[in-house]
Short mmCIF file of C-alpha atoms in Angstrom, two decimals:
data_model
loop_
_atom_site.label_atom_id
_atom_site.label_comp_id
_atom_site.label_asym_id
_atom_site.label_seq_id
_atom_site.Cartn_x
_atom_site.Cartn_y
_atom_site.Cartn_z
CA UNK A 144 -0.04 0.05 0.00
CA UNK A 145 1.41 3.37 -1.00
CA UNK A 146 1.76 6.15 1.70
CA UNK A 147 -0.76 8.81 1.24
CA UNK A 148 0.51 12.02 -0.39
CA UNK A 149 0.81 15.06 1.95
CA UNK A 150 -2.23 17.19 1.68
CA UNK A 151 -1.90 20.60 0.17
CA UNK A 152 -2.01 23.19 2.91
CA UNK A 153 -2.18 26.95 2.03
CA UNK A 154 1.16 28.58 2.33
CA UNK A 155 3.18 25.36 2.78
CA UNK A 156 5.52 24.29 0.13
CA UNK A 157 5.79 20.49 -0.10
CA UNK A 158 9.41 20.78 -1.12
CA UNK A 159 10.40 22.31 2.25
CA UNK A 160 12.74 19.98 4.13
CA UNK A 161 10.99 18.11 6.90
CA UNK A 162 11.11 19.79 10.33
CA UNK A 163 13.98 18.50 12.54
CA UNK A 164 11.43 17.00 15.04
CA UNK A 165 9.41 15.12 12.43
CA UNK A 166 9.27 11.40 12.78
CA UNK A 167 11.64 9.69 10.28
CA UNK A 168 10.02 7.19 7.95
CA UNK A 169 10.86 3.58 8.55
CA UNK A 170 13.17 1.83 6.02
CA UNK A 171 11.49 -0.62 3.60
CA UNK A 172 11.19 -3.97 5.23
CA UNK A 173 12.02 -2.80 8.65
CA UNK A 174 10.05 -4.39 11.55
CA UNK A 175 7.40 -2.04 12.98
CA UNK A 176 8.42 -3.29 16.42
CA UNK A 177 11.99 -2.11 15.99
CA UNK A 178 11.82 1.70 15.64
CA UNK A 179 15.02 3.80 14.85
CA UNK A 180 14.89 5.51 18.39
CA UNK A 181 12.60 5.63 21.36
CA UNK A 182 11.95 9.30 20.72
CA UNK A 183 10.60 8.70 17.31
CA UNK A 184 8.19 6.05 18.72
CA UNK A 185 7.08 8.32 21.52
CA UNK A 186 6.07 11.01 18.96
CA UNK A 187 3.73 8.59 17.27
CA UNK A 188 2.20 6.31 19.69
CA UNK A 189 2.42 5.30 23.32
CA UNK A 190 2.58 1.56 22.47
CA UNK A 191 6.13 0.64 21.28
CA UNK A 192 4.68 -2.36 19.43
CA UNK A 193 2.27 -0.50 17.36
CA UNK A 194 3.36 0.40 13.73
CA UNK A 195 4.08 3.97 12.76
CA UNK A 196 0.79 5.18 11.12
CA UNK A 197 1.20 7.13 8.00
CA UNK A 198 -1.42 9.54 9.36
CA UNK A 199 0.65 10.27 12.49
CA UNK A 200 3.76 10.98 10.37
CA UNK A 201 1.80 13.36 8.16
CA UNK A 202 0.38 15.04 11.22
CA UNK A 203 3.67 15.51 12.82
CA UNK A 204 5.23 16.91 9.63
CA UNK A 205 2.38 19.35 9.14
CA UNK A 206 2.74 20.44 12.85
CA UNK A 207 6.50 21.14 12.05
CA UNK A 208 5.57 23.15 9.03
CA UNK A 209 3.06 25.14 10.90
CA UNK A 210 5.43 25.82 13.65
CA UNK A 211 8.18 27.09 11.22
CA UNK A 212 5.70 29.25 9.33
CA UNK A 213 4.39 30.86 12.64
CA UNK A 214 8.02 31.60 13.45
CA UNK A 215 8.57 33.21 10.13
CA UNK A 216 5.28 35.13 10.38
CA UNK A 217 6.35 36.51 13.75
CA UNK A 218 9.72 37.54 12.50
CA UNK A 219 8.53 39.24 9.43
CA UNK A 220 5.90 41.04 11.40
CA UNK A 221 8.48 42.43 13.64
CA UNK A 222 10.46 43.54 10.61
CA UNK A 223 7.67 45.33 8.86
CA UNK A 224 7.07 47.33 12.01
CA UNK A 225 10.47 48.94 11.67
CA UNK A 226 10.31 52.41 10.09
CA UNK A 227 14.05 53.25 9.68
CA UNK A 228 16.79 51.56 7.77
CA UNK A 229 18.92 51.31 10.91
CA UNK A 230 16.07 49.43 12.78
CA UNK A 231 15.40 47.26 9.72
CA UNK A 232 18.96 46.12 9.55
CA UNK A 233 19.16 45.33 13.19
CA UNK A 234 15.99 43.27 13.05
CA UNK A 235 17.29 41.49 10.19
CA UNK A 236 20.40 40.48 12.06
CA UNK A 237 18.45 39.47 15.22
CA UNK A 238 15.96 37.37 13.31
CA UNK A 239 18.65 35.67 11.16
CA UNK A 240 20.72 35.00 14.27
CA UNK A 241 17.73 33.17 15.84
CA UNK A 242 17.05 31.13 12.57
CA UNK A 243 20.64 29.93 12.13
CA UNK A 244 21.69 29.55 15.66
CA UNK A 245 24.31 32.19 15.90
CA UNK A 246 25.01 34.84 18.46
CA UNK A 247 26.67 37.63 16.54
CA UNK A 248 26.60 38.95 12.93
CA UNK A 249 26.90 41.92 10.65
CA UNK A 250 25.25 43.27 7.57
CA UNK A 251 26.96 45.37 5.02
CA UNK A 252 24.86 47.70 2.90
CA UNK A 253 26.29 48.39 -0.53
CA UNK A 254 23.59 48.95 -3.11
CA UNK A 255 24.60 47.95 -6.65
CA UNK A 256 23.35 51.20 -8.22
CA UNK A 257 26.07 53.08 -6.39
CA UNK A 258 23.69 55.60 -4.76
CA UNK A 259 24.43 54.57 -1.24
CA UNK A 260 24.19 54.73 1.58
CA UNK A 261 27.13 52.27 2.06
CA UNK A 262 27.25 51.16 5.71
CA UNK A 263 28.05 48.28 8.01
CA UNK A 264 25.92 47.32 11.06
CA UNK A 265 26.79 44.84 13.70
CA UNK A 266 25.01 42.57 16.12
CA UNK A 267 26.94 41.79 19.27
CA UNK A 268 30.06 43.52 17.75
CA UNK A 269 31.28 46.96 18.84
CA UNK A 270 32.42 49.59 16.43
CA UNK A 271 36.02 48.65 17.06
CA UNK A 272 35.18 45.09 16.12
CA UNK A 273 33.66 46.13 12.91
CA UNK A 274 36.85 48.06 12.36
CA UNK A 275 38.96 45.04 12.83
CA UNK A 276 36.94 43.07 10.37
CA UNK A 277 37.25 45.75 7.80
CA UNK A 278 41.02 45.36 7.80
CA UNK A 279 40.61 41.83 6.47
CA UNK A 280 40.96 41.65 2.69
CA UNK A 281 37.56 41.89 1.08
CA UNK A 282 37.92 38.65 -0.99
CA UNK A 283 38.82 36.77 2.20
CA UNK A 284 35.48 37.45 3.81
CA UNK A 285 32.32 35.55 2.94
CA UNK A 286 30.15 38.69 2.63
CA UNK A 287 32.98 40.38 0.75
CA UNK A 288 32.87 37.72 -1.85
CA UNK A 289 29.09 38.03 -2.17
CA UNK A 290 29.45 41.85 -2.63
CA UNK A 291 32.03 41.29 -5.30
CA UNK A 292 29.49 39.26 -7.23
CA UNK A 293 31.01 35.87 -6.90
CA UNK A 294 28.43 32.98 -7.29
CA UNK A 295 26.69 31.84 -4.14
CA UNK A 296 24.51 28.81 -3.90
CA UNK A 297 20.78 28.85 -2.93
CA UNK A 298 21.84 27.75 0.57
CA UNK A 299 24.10 30.69 1.23
CA UNK A 300 27.94 30.52 1.92
CA UNK A 301 29.02 28.63 4.89
CA UNK A 302 32.48 28.35 6.53
CA UNK A 303 31.92 25.61 9.19
CA UNK A 304 35.54 25.65 10.69
CA UNK A 305 37.65 28.72 9.78
CA UNK A 306 40.74 27.44 11.56
CA UNK A 307 40.58 24.15 9.72
CA UNK A 308 40.47 25.64 6.33
CA UNK A 309 43.54 25.45 4.17
CA UNK A 310 44.70 28.80 2.76
CA UNK A 311 42.79 31.01 5.18
CA UNK A 312 44.02 34.53 5.00
CA UNK A 313 46.44 35.23 7.83
CA UNK A 314 44.76 38.47 8.66
CA UNK A 315 41.35 36.90 8.65
CA UNK A 316 42.72 34.21 11.02
CA UNK A 317 44.13 36.86 13.36
CA UNK A 318 41.00 38.89 13.52
CA UNK A 319 38.77 35.77 13.99
CA UNK A 320 40.99 34.58 16.76
CA UNK A 321 40.93 38.11 18.33
CA UNK A 322 37.18 38.47 18.14
CA UNK A 323 36.43 34.87 19.17
CA UNK A 324 34.57 33.43 16.25
CA UNK A 325 35.28 30.21 14.47
CA UNK A 326 32.63 29.80 11.86
CA UNK A 327 30.36 31.99 9.70
CA UNK A 328 27.32 31.75 7.44
CA UNK A 329 26.50 34.51 4.79
CA UNK A 330 23.44 35.20 2.69
CA UNK A 331 23.23 37.84 -0.16
CA UNK A 332 20.58 40.67 0.16
CA UNK A 333 19.31 40.89 -3.37
CA UNK A 334 16.16 42.22 -4.84
CA UNK A 335 16.50 39.82 -7.83
CA UNK A 336 16.36 36.76 -5.60
CA UNK A 337 13.42 38.37 -3.64
CA UNK A 338 11.48 38.93 -6.86
CA UNK A 339 12.25 35.42 -8.25
CA UNK A 340 10.85 33.87 -5.17
CA UNK A 341 7.44 34.93 -6.24
CA UNK A 342 5.91 34.23 -2.79
CA UNK A 343 4.85 37.72 -2.11
CA UNK A 344 3.69 40.80 -3.93
CA UNK A 345 1.96 41.36 -7.12
CA UNK A 346 3.42 40.38 -10.57
CA UNK A 347 4.06 44.06 -11.29
CA UNK A 348 6.07 44.47 -7.97
CA UNK A 349 8.24 41.32 -8.78
CA UNK A 350 8.96 42.64 -12.33
CA UNK A 351 9.92 46.06 -10.91
CA UNK A 352 12.47 44.51 -8.55
CA UNK A 353 14.12 42.22 -10.98
CA UNK A 354 17.35 43.60 -12.32
CA UNK A 355 17.55 46.22 -9.59
CA UNK A 356 20.39 44.30 -8.13
CA UNK A 357 22.21 43.69 -4.93
CA UNK A 358 21.56 45.68 -1.72
CA UNK A 359 24.21 43.97 0.35
CA UNK A 360 25.11 40.97 2.33
CA UNK A 361 24.61 39.61 5.80
CA UNK A 362 26.99 37.26 7.75
CA UNK A 363 26.42 35.48 11.02
CA UNK A 364 29.31 34.33 13.28
CA UNK A 365 29.48 31.36 15.44
CA UNK A 366 31.69 31.11 18.56
CA UNK A 367 32.53 27.43 17.92
CA UNK A 368 32.81 25.43 14.59
CA UNK A 369 29.29 25.02 13.41
CA UNK A 370 26.99 25.48 10.33
CA UNK A 371 23.38 25.68 9.99
CA UNK A 372 21.56 22.57 8.83
CA UNK A 373 19.48 22.31 5.59
CA UNK A 374 16.22 23.41 7.31
CA UNK A 375 17.90 26.47 9.03
CA UNK A 376 19.35 27.53 5.71
CA UNK A 377 15.91 27.09 4.08
CA UNK A 378 14.06 29.18 6.73
CA UNK A 379 16.82 31.82 6.71
CA UNK A 380 16.63 32.15 2.94
CA UNK A 381 12.79 32.43 3.12
CA UNK A 382 13.05 35.21 5.67
CA UNK A 383 15.60 37.22 3.74
CA UNK A 384 13.57 36.95 0.53
CA UNK A 385 10.65 38.51 2.53
CA UNK A 386 12.88 40.95 4.21
CA UNK A 387 14.79 42.43 1.19
CA UNK A 388 11.78 44.31 -0.33
CA UNK A 389 11.00 45.91 3.06
CA UNK A 390 14.72 46.89 3.41
CA UNK A 391 14.61 48.41 -0.11
CA UNK A 392 11.67 50.52 0.80
CA UNK A 393 13.40 51.69 3.86
CA UNK A 394 16.54 52.48 1.82
CA UNK A 395 14.53 54.57 -0.58
CA UNK A 396 13.09 56.49 2.46
CA UNK A 397 16.51 57.03 3.83
CA UNK A 398 17.72 58.33 0.52
CA UNK A 399 14.64 60.61 0.23
CA UNK A 400 15.29 61.89 3.85
CA UNK A 401 18.95 62.51 3.17
CA UNK A 402 18.13 64.36 -0.17
CA UNK A 403 15.40 66.49 1.28
CA UNK A 404 17.57 67.34 4.34
CA UNK A 405 20.45 68.40 2.07
CA UNK A 406 18.15 70.51 -0.09
CA UNK A 407 16.62 72.23 2.85
CA UNK A 408 20.01 72.93 4.47
CA UNK A 409 21.34 74.41 1.08
CA UNK A 410 18.33 76.76 1.00
CA UNK A 411 19.04 77.86 4.53
CA UNK A 412 22.01 80.11 5.63
CA UNK A 413 25.30 78.24 5.36
CA UNK A 414 26.57 80.36 8.20
CA UNK A 415 25.28 83.17 10.42
CA UNK A 416 26.71 86.54 9.89
CA UNK A 417 28.98 88.32 12.42
CA UNK A 418 27.52 91.64 13.39
CA UNK A 419 29.03 93.83 16.22
CA UNK A 420 26.76 93.98 19.29
CA UNK A 421 25.05 90.56 18.88
CA UNK A 422 25.79 86.88 18.80
CA UNK A 423 23.65 84.50 16.79
CA UNK A 424 22.90 80.72 17.07
CA UNK A 425 20.37 78.48 15.14
CA UNK A 426 18.87 75.06 15.29
CA UNK A 427 17.07 73.39 12.41
CA UNK A 428 15.37 69.96 12.47
CA UNK A 429 13.52 68.66 9.35
CA UNK A 430 11.15 65.85 8.91
CA UNK A 431 11.93 62.82 6.77
CA UNK A 432 10.04 64.32 3.74
CA UNK A 433 11.35 67.76 4.15
CA UNK A 434 9.28 70.76 5.31
CA UNK A 435 8.78 74.48 4.86
CA UNK A 436 10.35 75.91 7.97
CA UNK A 437 13.10 78.46 7.60
CA UNK A 438 15.19 81.01 9.38
CA UNK A 439 17.45 83.91 8.12
CA UNK A 440 19.78 86.49 9.41
CA UNK A 441 20.72 89.15 6.89
CA UNK A 442 23.17 92.09 7.34
CA UNK A 443 21.46 95.34 6.35
CA UNK A 444 22.62 98.94 5.72
CA UNK A 445 23.52 101.13 8.80
CA UNK A 446 24.89 98.14 10.75
CA UNK A 447 21.42 96.75 11.12
CA UNK A 448 20.41 93.09 10.97
CA UNK A 449 17.40 91.44 9.42
CA UNK A 450 15.97 88.46 11.32
CA UNK A 451 13.24 86.06 10.07
CA UNK A 452 11.68 82.80 10.85
CA UNK A 453 8.68 81.27 9.00
CA UNK A 454 6.88 78.29 8.07
CA UNK A 455 5.25 77.19 4.64
CA UNK A 456 2.22 74.88 4.79
CA UNK A 457 2.82 71.31 3.67
CA UNK A 458 5.74 69.02 3.45
CA UNK A 459 7.86 67.37 0.72
CA UNK A 460 9.65 68.71 -2.23
CA UNK A 461 7.02 71.35 -3.19
CA UNK A 462 7.03 72.80 0.36
CA UNK A 463 10.87 73.04 0.40
CA UNK A 464 10.80 74.71 -3.01
CA UNK A 465 8.14 77.18 -1.85
CA UNK A 466 10.13 77.88 1.29
CA UNK A 467 13.27 78.66 -0.81
CA UNK A 468 11.32 81.08 -2.96
CA UNK A 469 9.66 82.86 -0.12
CA UNK A 470 12.95 83.21 1.89
CA UNK A 471 14.69 84.59 -1.15
CA UNK A 472 11.91 87.09 -1.71
CA UNK A 473 11.94 88.15 1.93
CA UNK A 474 15.68 88.83 1.74
CA UNK A 475 15.01 91.16 -1.31
CA UNK A 476 12.28 93.06 0.46
CA UNK A 477 14.31 93.33 3.68
CA UNK A 478 17.19 94.97 1.76
CA UNK A 479 14.76 97.44 0.09
CA UNK A 480 12.68 98.31 3.17
CA UNK A 481 13.89 96.39 6.11
CA UNK A 482 13.41 99.25 8.57
CA UNK A 483 9.71 98.71 8.10
CA UNK A 484 8.90 95.09 8.88
CA UNK A 485 5.22 95.58 8.18
CA UNK A 486 5.99 96.71 4.58
CA UNK A 487 8.28 93.66 4.18
CA UNK A 488 5.58 91.20 5.20
CA UNK A 489 2.96 93.05 3.13
CA UNK A 490 5.04 92.70 0.04
CA UNK A 491 5.66 89.02 0.89
CA UNK A 492 1.95 88.28 1.30
CA UNK A 493 1.17 89.93 -2.06
CA UNK A 494 3.81 87.87 -3.74
CA UNK A 495 2.53 84.61 -2.13
CA UNK A 496 -1.07 85.45 -2.94
CA UNK A 497 -0.34 86.12 -6.69
CA UNK A 498 2.25 83.40 -7.30
CA UNK A 499 0.99 80.58 -4.99
CA UNK A 500 -2.64 81.19 -4.11
CA UNK A 501 -3.19 77.63 -2.75
CA UNK A 502 -0.45 78.05 -0.14
CA UNK A 503 -0.32 79.96 3.14
CA UNK A 504 2.65 80.70 5.40
CA UNK A 505 3.44 82.14 8.80
CA UNK A 506 6.36 84.54 9.22
CA UNK A 507 8.11 86.79 11.72
CA UNK A 508 10.42 89.50 10.56
CA UNK A 509 12.53 91.70 12.81
CA UNK A 510 14.57 94.84 12.00
CA UNK A 511 17.52 94.54 14.57
CA UNK A 512 19.58 97.54 15.59
CA UNK A 513 22.39 96.02 17.68
CA UNK A 514 23.82 99.29 18.82
CA UNK A 515 20.49 100.22 20.48
CA UNK A 516 19.69 96.65 21.54
CA UNK A 517 16.22 96.99 19.85
CA UNK A 518 14.30 94.87 17.49
CA UNK A 519 11.18 96.04 15.63
CA UNK A 520 8.97 93.01 14.83
CA UNK A 521 6.04 92.29 12.58
CA UNK A 522 4.42 88.83 12.71
CA UNK A 523 1.99 86.96 10.43
CA UNK A 524 0.21 84.28 12.41
CA UNK A 525 3.43 83.40 14.11
CA UNK A 526 4.21 82.48 17.75
CA UNK A 527 5.55 85.27 19.89
CA UNK A 528 9.35 85.39 20.62
CA UNK A 529 10.84 84.80 24.04
CA UNK A 530 12.96 87.20 25.90
CA UNK A 531 15.45 85.52 28.12
CA UNK A 532 17.51 87.43 30.70
CA UNK A 533 19.06 87.12 34.08
CA UNK A 534 16.10 88.73 35.71
CA UNK A 535 13.24 87.94 33.36
CA UNK A 536 11.95 85.34 31.01
CA UNK A 537 8.80 86.45 29.09
CA UNK A 538 6.96 86.24 25.89
CA UNK A 539 7.08 89.40 23.67
CA UNK A 540 3.61 90.78 23.24
CA UNK A 541 2.92 90.95 19.55
CA UNK A 542 -0.26 91.90 17.70
CA UNK A 543 -2.85 89.31 16.67
CA UNK A 544 -2.57 88.71 12.92
CA UNK A 545 -3.47 86.12 10.27
CA UNK A 546 -0.93 84.03 8.28
CA UNK A 547 0.15 85.19 4.93
CA UNK A 548 -2.22 84.19 2.19
CA UNK A 549 -5.26 83.91 4.34
CA UNK A 550 -6.78 87.34 3.88
CA UNK A 551 -7.37 89.50 0.82
CA UNK A 552 -4.93 92.04 2.23
CA UNK A 553 -2.65 91.48 5.28
CA UNK A 554 -1.62 94.14 7.56
CA UNK A 555 -0.82 94.25 11.27
CA UNK A 556 1.12 96.90 13.42
CA UNK A 557 4.68 96.24 14.54
CA UNK A 558 6.08 96.03 18.04
CA UNK A 559 9.39 96.98 19.54
CA UNK A 560 11.49 94.82 21.81
CA UNK A 561 14.03 96.57 24.02
CA UNK A 562 16.69 94.20 25.44
CA UNK A 563 19.09 94.59 28.23
CA UNK A 564 22.80 93.73 27.89
CA UNK A 565 23.23 90.02 28.05
CA UNK A 566 19.67 89.14 27.15
CA UNK A 567 18.58 86.81 24.48
CA UNK A 568 15.66 86.99 22.09
CA UNK A 569 14.56 83.53 20.93
CA UNK A 570 12.69 83.23 17.65
CA UNK A 571 11.13 79.73 16.74
CA UNK A 572 8.63 78.10 14.63
CA UNK A 573 5.47 76.39 15.57
CA UNK A 574 6.97 72.99 15.00
CA UNK A 575 8.77 73.26 18.29
CA UNK A 576 5.44 73.36 20.06
CA UNK A 577 3.72 70.84 17.88
CA UNK A 578 6.37 68.16 18.39
CA UNK A 579 5.70 68.13 22.10
CA UNK A 580 2.21 66.64 21.50
CA UNK A 581 0.78 68.82 24.15
CA UNK A 582 -2.15 71.36 23.87
CA UNK A 583 -1.09 74.83 22.89
CA UNK A 584 -1.26 76.23 26.34
CA UNK A 585 0.80 73.50 27.90
CA UNK A 586 3.35 73.62 25.00
CA UNK A 587 3.84 77.32 25.63
CA UNK A 588 4.24 76.77 29.42
CA UNK A 589 6.82 73.99 28.60
CA UNK A 590 8.80 76.36 26.38
CA UNK A 591 8.73 79.04 28.98
CA UNK A 592 9.91 76.72 31.67
CA UNK A 593 12.75 75.49 29.50
CA UNK A 594 13.81 79.06 28.79
CA UNK A 595 13.62 80.05 32.32
CA UNK A 596 15.75 76.96 33.34
CA UNK A 597 18.71 77.78 31.11
CA UNK A 598 21.74 77.59 33.59
CA UNK A 599 23.10 81.07 34.43
CA UNK A 600 26.58 80.24 32.95
CA UNK A 601 24.93 79.06 29.64
CA UNK A 602 23.16 82.37 29.09
CA UNK A 603 26.33 83.89 27.98
CA UNK A 604 26.28 81.72 24.87
CA UNK A 605 23.34 81.73 22.52
CA UNK A 606 24.26 78.39 21.17
CA UNK A 607 24.03 76.88 24.56
CA UNK A 608 20.63 78.57 25.19
CA UNK A 609 19.21 77.23 21.92
CA UNK A 610 20.60 73.68 22.59
CA UNK A 611 19.24 73.64 26.12
CA UNK A 612 15.73 74.80 25.10
CA UNK A 613 15.59 72.39 22.25
CA UNK A 614 16.65 69.37 24.46
CA UNK A 615 14.37 70.41 27.38
CA UNK A 616 11.23 71.00 25.30
CA UNK A 617 11.74 67.94 23.33
CA UNK A 618 13.45 65.31 25.58
CA UNK A 619 14.02 61.69 25.00
CA UNK A 620 15.18 62.08 21.40
CA UNK A 621 12.07 63.85 20.19
CA UNK A 622 14.23 66.46 18.71
CA UNK A 623 15.94 63.87 16.37
CA UNK A 624 12.95 61.64 15.81
CA UNK A 625 11.13 61.48 12.55
CA UNK A 626 8.14 63.98 12.54
CA UNK A 627 6.09 65.85 9.96
CA UNK A 628 6.83 68.91 12.04
CA UNK A 629 10.11 70.97 11.29
CA UNK A 630 11.76 72.80 14.12
CA UNK A 631 13.56 76.06 13.81
CA UNK A 632 15.27 78.04 16.70
CA UNK A 633 17.14 81.33 16.22
CA UNK A 634 18.75 82.87 19.26
CA UNK A 635 19.98 86.46 19.21
CA UNK A 636 22.04 87.51 22.25
CA UNK A 637 22.88 91.31 22.79
CA UNK A 638 26.33 92.13 24.22
#
């Protein structure tokens, strides 16, 4: 009688190697009463004299498949919850280490299109350890050979006992002994292999990934001579084929973030001017897609200084471009009529309404006279500046006004700020308040408390003031975390 064929179960490939704990089939002609091991018999029946039923074998094998698929599902679910390239690479290393039974590893990102970023991330390896590995000739390392395009089998590239290999590179031997690893297992990270797997995504997605090429290579390190078995290799291969498309998306996000940050920085002042009587410092944090917040400090005739902060609605390339146009226009108006901040913003509002009627912006422009320690301010829907001194910390009272582009004709009176020697005027954009996640009144209170809490010694340095306020208002990495809200701080300290 022929054994029944395994039933077709959704998501299970019948070519997958049997799980390690599956009962082995009895050899032809073997006595049912003489199983290969007691463990195998216990898995099937409690009676050692009972023959191994084909149904029990099938049930055990299916249970092993389901267990493996559940593990893969959990690992891929953890991976897709990562939203940055660094987190994704770390999760890839952790999951791969669990699947192949290793403790340490590293992944080298080196996209074949040459657009970067090129980086190496380690698991259980310090930066110095990665530096030692980088001193080994590239062609002597398994992941180096993968990156150089040498052929790798479907099961990856294993080195089960490095020190037993003939012809092992002396430097590789030295580094392996120093770091305490004796074996390795490497896999390529390739969109081509992910697309050819055909197990996820639509046909269009698979076709778009073919030919894109290599993203990098991952290698896991064993403390003792070892290598993954057939099933471990298969599961690790399945996982990486599912992981690579997600890593490719994170790579594109990282490239976009870098490009937008570079573009935004190029549109902002490369350095702040040096003007007698004042010291300047600025902080700028942009979201991953780029935003429309800006600042400016422009020397004007008669030893004056034009100060501006503003925010354009929206995010992404269009908002960054609009910000660049608006800032350039404001600089021109400031040179022509900077002593009248209301006129500067009126001209800017007219330009915005005529050239970009679907967009609005907030702005604050100040005509600063350092010799008099005076700033004449005009604001359009912008948050009030903060005046920080040894004896006072208070918001500057500004007139209530609408953002630019919201009314048929914008106009609001200006106000004057008279500072004392050693005091700092802090200009900022609303993103600083929005990133706190607090209601407006609590966000303003938090900002006021942060400014009032600047250490006395730090108040002599506007850079220290800006840094303290930023880190206090946005603690726990909020200042660096991804957010749709840009943040701008411009600190002006009077001598």
